[in-house]
């Protein structure tokens, strides 16, 4: 049951933080580092192997103030750990969980470069949206639960190799947020897409419960007393660990290309979400209680994830498409936005763009495909704190051909 920290091709130029990944802050039972008994206060360096045995726990506080927690009978690796203090976008962190149960609480380096974080299991790639999550895996199946934030999970494929860094996006991926505490994402060997299942007895916390004093739901940067001499009892789990919920939920509400729906509209509406935008099989909902206030000046957003399909008249079959080169700029001073992206399918590339208005409730309303100020239709919404945005789009790109899709953005 091993975790080794390996320097590899993912790592940029050397950094003062490249060699040390973190420090062991809690050991219970039999845990080892590079074949020797693990001790509180011991540094975890690139190349070290970490092991836990039956009934044993090992907590590592990472250099970026996150946590890597190994529960009993767990075997894993940390394949890359690089933090660039001067250019945080260069941060690279990648873990591999080979078997057992592990919990990851994102630290500052991950939050600064979510696009460069990955946890691999034998069957799937897991990326984060700013996150505290727990994973169970063996050689045949992986299951992921979320305590805070969200994850994006995809099975390995030709377009999602284990050697990659960051999340695998597209129609073969599935997202899960903490607002759905009764659900898990499951990927089995040979699956072409993840499945959303009921939590029940298959939850990682049921298979290997948290150790005594394991941190409850929190931001990784929060102050926690995990000194080697403490037993962590002060970091008790809160009474409502599923309380954190995203202000925006987006994705498929109908099956697309044999991919199942990602949520049920009626369930989310009962849970307090209102429908913000709808286009074909794609929908965006916003927490009715989250509110919205405009920011100051102009803010640029980076494309985080997208799904798109092409429909040809007379052909009931949809064609998957990729979304590239996304740009979204919101001007709060004059309540406008401008966005553009490329939709790519086969050897065809369609450059789509739109301008539009930001309404008083944070809604993004595009000018319309035939307005002269856009060649696609756009409808979407800004998140409660203007840290994220999402919109659906559609456009006629040929006499009998239409593209449609959905996008998610972050500052």
PDB file of C-alpha atoms in Angstrom, residues 280-394:
ATOM      1  CA  UNK A 280     -32.107  21.076 -26.238  1.00  0.00           C
ATOM      2  CA  UNK A 281     -30.595  18.503 -23.864  1.00  0.00           C
ATOM      3  CA  UNK A 282     -28.589  21.104 -21.917  1.00  0.00           C
ATOM      4  CA  UNK A 283     -29.755  23.125 -18.933  1.00  0.00           C
ATOM      5  CA  UNK A 284     -28.417  25.609 -16.389  1.00  0.00           C
ATOM      6  CA  UNK A 285     -29.967  26.131 -12.969  1.00  0.00           C
ATOM      7  CA  UNK A 286     -29.157  28.695 -10.301  1.00  0.00           C
ATOM      8  CA  UNK A 287     -29.713  28.592  -6.556  1.00  0.00           C
ATOM      9  CA  UNK A 288     -32.755  30.805  -5.923  1.00  0.00           C
ATOM     10  CA  UNK A 289     -31.352  31.966  -2.585  1.00  0.00           C
ATOM     11  CA  UNK A 290     -27.839  32.780  -3.773  1.00  0.00           C
ATOM     12  CA  UNK A 291     -28.638  36.302  -4.988  1.00  0.00           C
ATOM     13  CA  UNK A 292     -26.412  38.351  -7.291  1.00  0.00           C
ATOM     14  CA  UNK A 293     -24.680  41.718  -7.278  1.00  0.00           C
ATOM     15  CA  UNK A 294     -22.618  43.186 -10.130  1.00  0.00           C
ATOM     16  CA  UNK A 295     -18.867  43.507  -9.746  1.00  0.00           C
ATOM     17  CA  UNK A 296     -16.766  46.530 -10.701  1.00  0.00           C
ATOM     18  CA  UNK A 297     -15.127  47.121 -14.064  1.00  0.00           C
ATOM     19  CA  UNK A 298     -14.506  44.331 -16.557  1.00  0.00           C
ATOM     20  CA  UNK A 299     -13.747  40.674 -15.779  1.00  0.00           C
ATOM     21  CA  UNK A 300     -12.381  37.972 -18.068  1.00  0.00           C
ATOM     22  CA  UNK A 301     -13.414  34.340 -17.621  1.00  0.00           C
ATOM     23  CA  UNK A 302     -11.557  31.190 -18.688  1.00  0.00           C
ATOM     24  CA  UNK A 303     -13.382  28.244 -20.219  1.00  0.00           C
ATOM     25  CA  UNK A 304     -13.354  25.345 -17.734  1.00  0.00           C
ATOM     26  CA  UNK A 305     -15.580  22.755 -19.377  1.00  0.00           C
ATOM     27  CA  UNK A 306     -17.935  22.369 -22.317  1.00  0.00           C
ATOM     28  CA  UNK A 307     -20.143  19.916 -24.193  1.00  0.00           C
ATOM     29  CA  UNK A 308     -21.359  20.258 -27.772  1.00  0.00           C
ATOM     30  CA  UNK A 309     -23.069  18.271 -30.531  1.00  0.00           C
ATOM     31  CA  UNK A 310     -23.827  18.737 -34.219  1.00  0.00           C
ATOM     32  CA  UNK A 311     -27.271  17.949 -35.652  1.00  0.00           C
ATOM     33  CA  UNK A 312     -27.862  17.409 -39.349  1.00  0.00           C
ATOM     34  CA  UNK A 313     -31.385  17.688 -40.760  1.00  0.00           C
ATOM     35  CA  UNK A 314     -32.824  14.332 -41.743  1.00  0.00           C
ATOM     36  CA  UNK A 315     -30.276  12.462 -39.627  1.00  0.00           C
ATOM     37  CA  UNK A 316     -31.431  11.475 -36.120  1.00  0.00           C
ATOM     38  CA  UNK A 317     -27.872  10.767 -35.003  1.00  0.00           C
ATOM     39  CA  UNK A 318     -25.915  13.505 -33.263  1.00  0.00           C
ATOM     40  CA  UNK A 319     -22.190  14.021 -33.795  1.00  0.00           C
ATOM     41  CA  UNK A 320     -19.978  14.915 -30.814  1.00  0.00           C
ATOM     42  CA  UNK A 321     -17.960  18.118 -31.061  1.00  0.00           C
ATOM     43  CA  UNK A 322     -15.151  19.751 -29.102  1.00  0.00           C
ATOM     44  CA  UNK A 323     -15.112  23.344 -27.870  1.00  0.00           C
ATOM     45  CA  UNK A 324     -11.846  25.264 -28.071  1.00  0.00           C
ATOM     46  CA  UNK A 325     -10.419  28.791 -27.765  1.00  0.00           C
ATOM     47  CA  UNK A 326     -13.149  30.006 -25.449  1.00  0.00           C
ATOM     48  CA  UNK A 327     -13.273  33.663 -24.427  1.00  0.00           C
ATOM     49  CA  UNK A 328     -15.773  35.465 -22.189  1.00  0.00           C
ATOM     50  CA  UNK A 329     -15.443  39.093 -21.095  1.00  0.00           C
ATOM     51  CA  UNK A 330     -18.070  40.739 -18.885  1.00  0.00           C
ATOM     52  CA  UNK A 331     -18.195  44.527 -18.585  1.00  0.00           C
ATOM     53  CA  UNK A 332     -20.099  45.401 -15.425  1.00  0.00           C
ATOM     54  CA  UNK A 333     -19.786  49.131 -16.033  1.00  0.00           C
ATOM     55  CA  UNK A 334     -22.091  49.057 -19.050  1.00  0.00           C
ATOM     56  CA  UNK A 335     -23.770  45.680 -18.319  1.00  0.00           C
ATOM     57  CA  UNK A 336     -22.568  43.923 -21.464  1.00  0.00           C
ATOM     58  CA  UNK A 337     -20.609  40.808 -22.371  1.00  0.00           C
ATOM     59  CA  UNK A 338     -18.692  39.457 -25.361  1.00  0.00           C
ATOM     60  CA  UNK A 339     -17.843  35.828 -25.965  1.00  0.00           C
ATOM     61  CA  UNK A 340     -16.388  33.603 -28.670  1.00  0.00           C
ATOM     62  CA  UNK A 341     -15.417  29.957 -29.117  1.00  0.00           C
ATOM     63  CA  UNK A 342     -14.583  27.369 -31.755  1.00  0.00           C
ATOM     64  CA  UNK A 343     -16.700  24.254 -32.245  1.00  0.00           C
ATOM     65  CA  UNK A 344     -14.657  21.468 -33.846  1.00  0.00           C
ATOM     66  CA  UNK A 345     -15.979  18.242 -35.350  1.00  0.00           C
ATOM     67  CA  UNK A 346     -13.939  16.116 -37.729  1.00  0.00           C
ATOM     68  CA  UNK A 347     -12.191  18.462 -40.146  1.00  0.00           C
ATOM     69  CA  UNK A 348     -14.751  21.238 -39.609  1.00  0.00           C
ATOM     70  CA  UNK A 349     -14.115  24.227 -37.347  1.00  0.00           C
ATOM     71  CA  UNK A 350     -16.811  26.814 -36.680  1.00  0.00           C
ATOM     72  CA  UNK A 351     -15.883  30.140 -35.067  1.00  0.00           C
ATOM     73  CA  UNK A 352     -18.868  31.401 -33.083  1.00  0.00           C
ATOM     74  CA  UNK A 353     -19.262  34.701 -31.277  1.00  0.00           C
ATOM     75  CA  UNK A 354     -21.847  36.826 -29.527  1.00  0.00           C
ATOM     76  CA  UNK A 355     -22.304  40.055 -27.650  1.00  0.00           C
ATOM     77  CA  UNK A 356     -25.160  40.692 -25.277  1.00  0.00           C
ATOM     78  CA  UNK A 357     -26.544  42.227 -22.105  1.00  0.00           C
ATOM     79  CA  UNK A 358     -26.033  41.448 -18.422  1.00  0.00           C
ATOM     80  CA  UNK A 359     -29.448  41.790 -16.799  1.00  0.00           C
ATOM     81  CA  UNK A 360     -30.158  42.883 -13.249  1.00  0.00           C
ATOM     82  CA  UNK A 361     -30.318  39.328 -11.886  1.00  0.00           C
ATOM     83  CA  UNK A 362     -27.016  38.213 -13.439  1.00  0.00           C
ATOM     84  CA  UNK A 363     -28.593  36.683 -16.539  1.00  0.00           C
ATOM     85  CA  UNK A 364     -26.548  36.716 -19.762  1.00  0.00           C
ATOM     86  CA  UNK A 365     -28.799  37.448 -22.740  1.00  0.00           C
ATOM     87  CA  UNK A 366     -27.184  37.241 -26.170  1.00  0.00           C
ATOM     88  CA  UNK A 367     -28.030  39.578 -29.012  1.00  0.00           C
ATOM     89  CA  UNK A 368     -29.225  36.689 -31.208  1.00  0.00           C
ATOM     90  CA  UNK A 369     -27.721  34.918 -34.196  1.00  0.00           C
ATOM     91  CA  UNK A 370     -29.233  37.238 -36.781  1.00  0.00           C
ATOM     92  CA  UNK A 371     -28.749  40.537 -34.960  1.00  0.00           C
ATOM     93  CA  UNK A 372     -25.571  41.482 -36.791  1.00  0.00           C
ATOM     94  CA  UNK A 373     -23.708  41.396 -33.465  1.00  0.00           C
ATOM     95  CA  UNK A 374     -23.566  37.614 -33.131  1.00  0.00           C
ATOM     96  CA  UNK A 375     -23.574  34.411 -35.152  1.00  0.00           C
ATOM     97  CA  UNK A 376     -24.861  32.219 -32.312  1.00  0.00           C
ATOM     98  CA  UNK A 377     -27.623  32.349 -29.724  1.00  0.00           C
ATOM     99  CA  UNK A 378     -26.453  32.614 -26.102  1.00  0.00           C
ATOM    100  CA  UNK A 379     -28.366  32.420 -22.826  1.00  0.00           C
ATOM    101  CA  UNK A 380     -26.736  31.977 -19.460  1.00  0.00           C
ATOM    102  CA  UNK A 381     -26.081  33.251 -15.983  1.00  0.00           C
ATOM    103  CA  UNK A 382     -23.340  34.563 -13.699  1.00  0.00           C
ATOM    104  CA  UNK A 383     -22.656  32.888 -10.357  1.00  0.00           C
ATOM    105  CA  UNK A 384     -23.596  34.550  -7.088  1.00  0.00           C
ATOM    106  CA  UNK A 385     -20.120  36.010  -6.512  1.00  0.00           C
ATOM    107  CA  UNK A 386     -19.218  36.492 -10.197  1.00  0.00           C
ATOM    108  CA  UNK A 387     -16.511  33.849  -9.835  1.00  0.00           C
ATOM    109  CA  UNK A 388     -18.122  31.634 -12.472  1.00  0.00           C
ATOM    110  CA  UNK A 389     -20.541  31.719 -15.379  1.00  0.00           C
ATOM    111  CA  UNK A 390     -22.333  29.269 -17.632  1.00  0.00           C
ATOM    112  CA  UNK A 391     -24.271  29.562 -20.863  1.00  0.00           C
ATOM    113  CA  UNK A 392     -25.981  27.426 -23.483  1.00  0.00           C
ATOM    114  CA  UNK A 393     -25.462  28.199 -27.161  1.00  0.00           C
ATOM    115  CA  UNK A 394     -26.820  27.199 -30.550  1.00  0.00           C
TER     116      UNK A 394
END
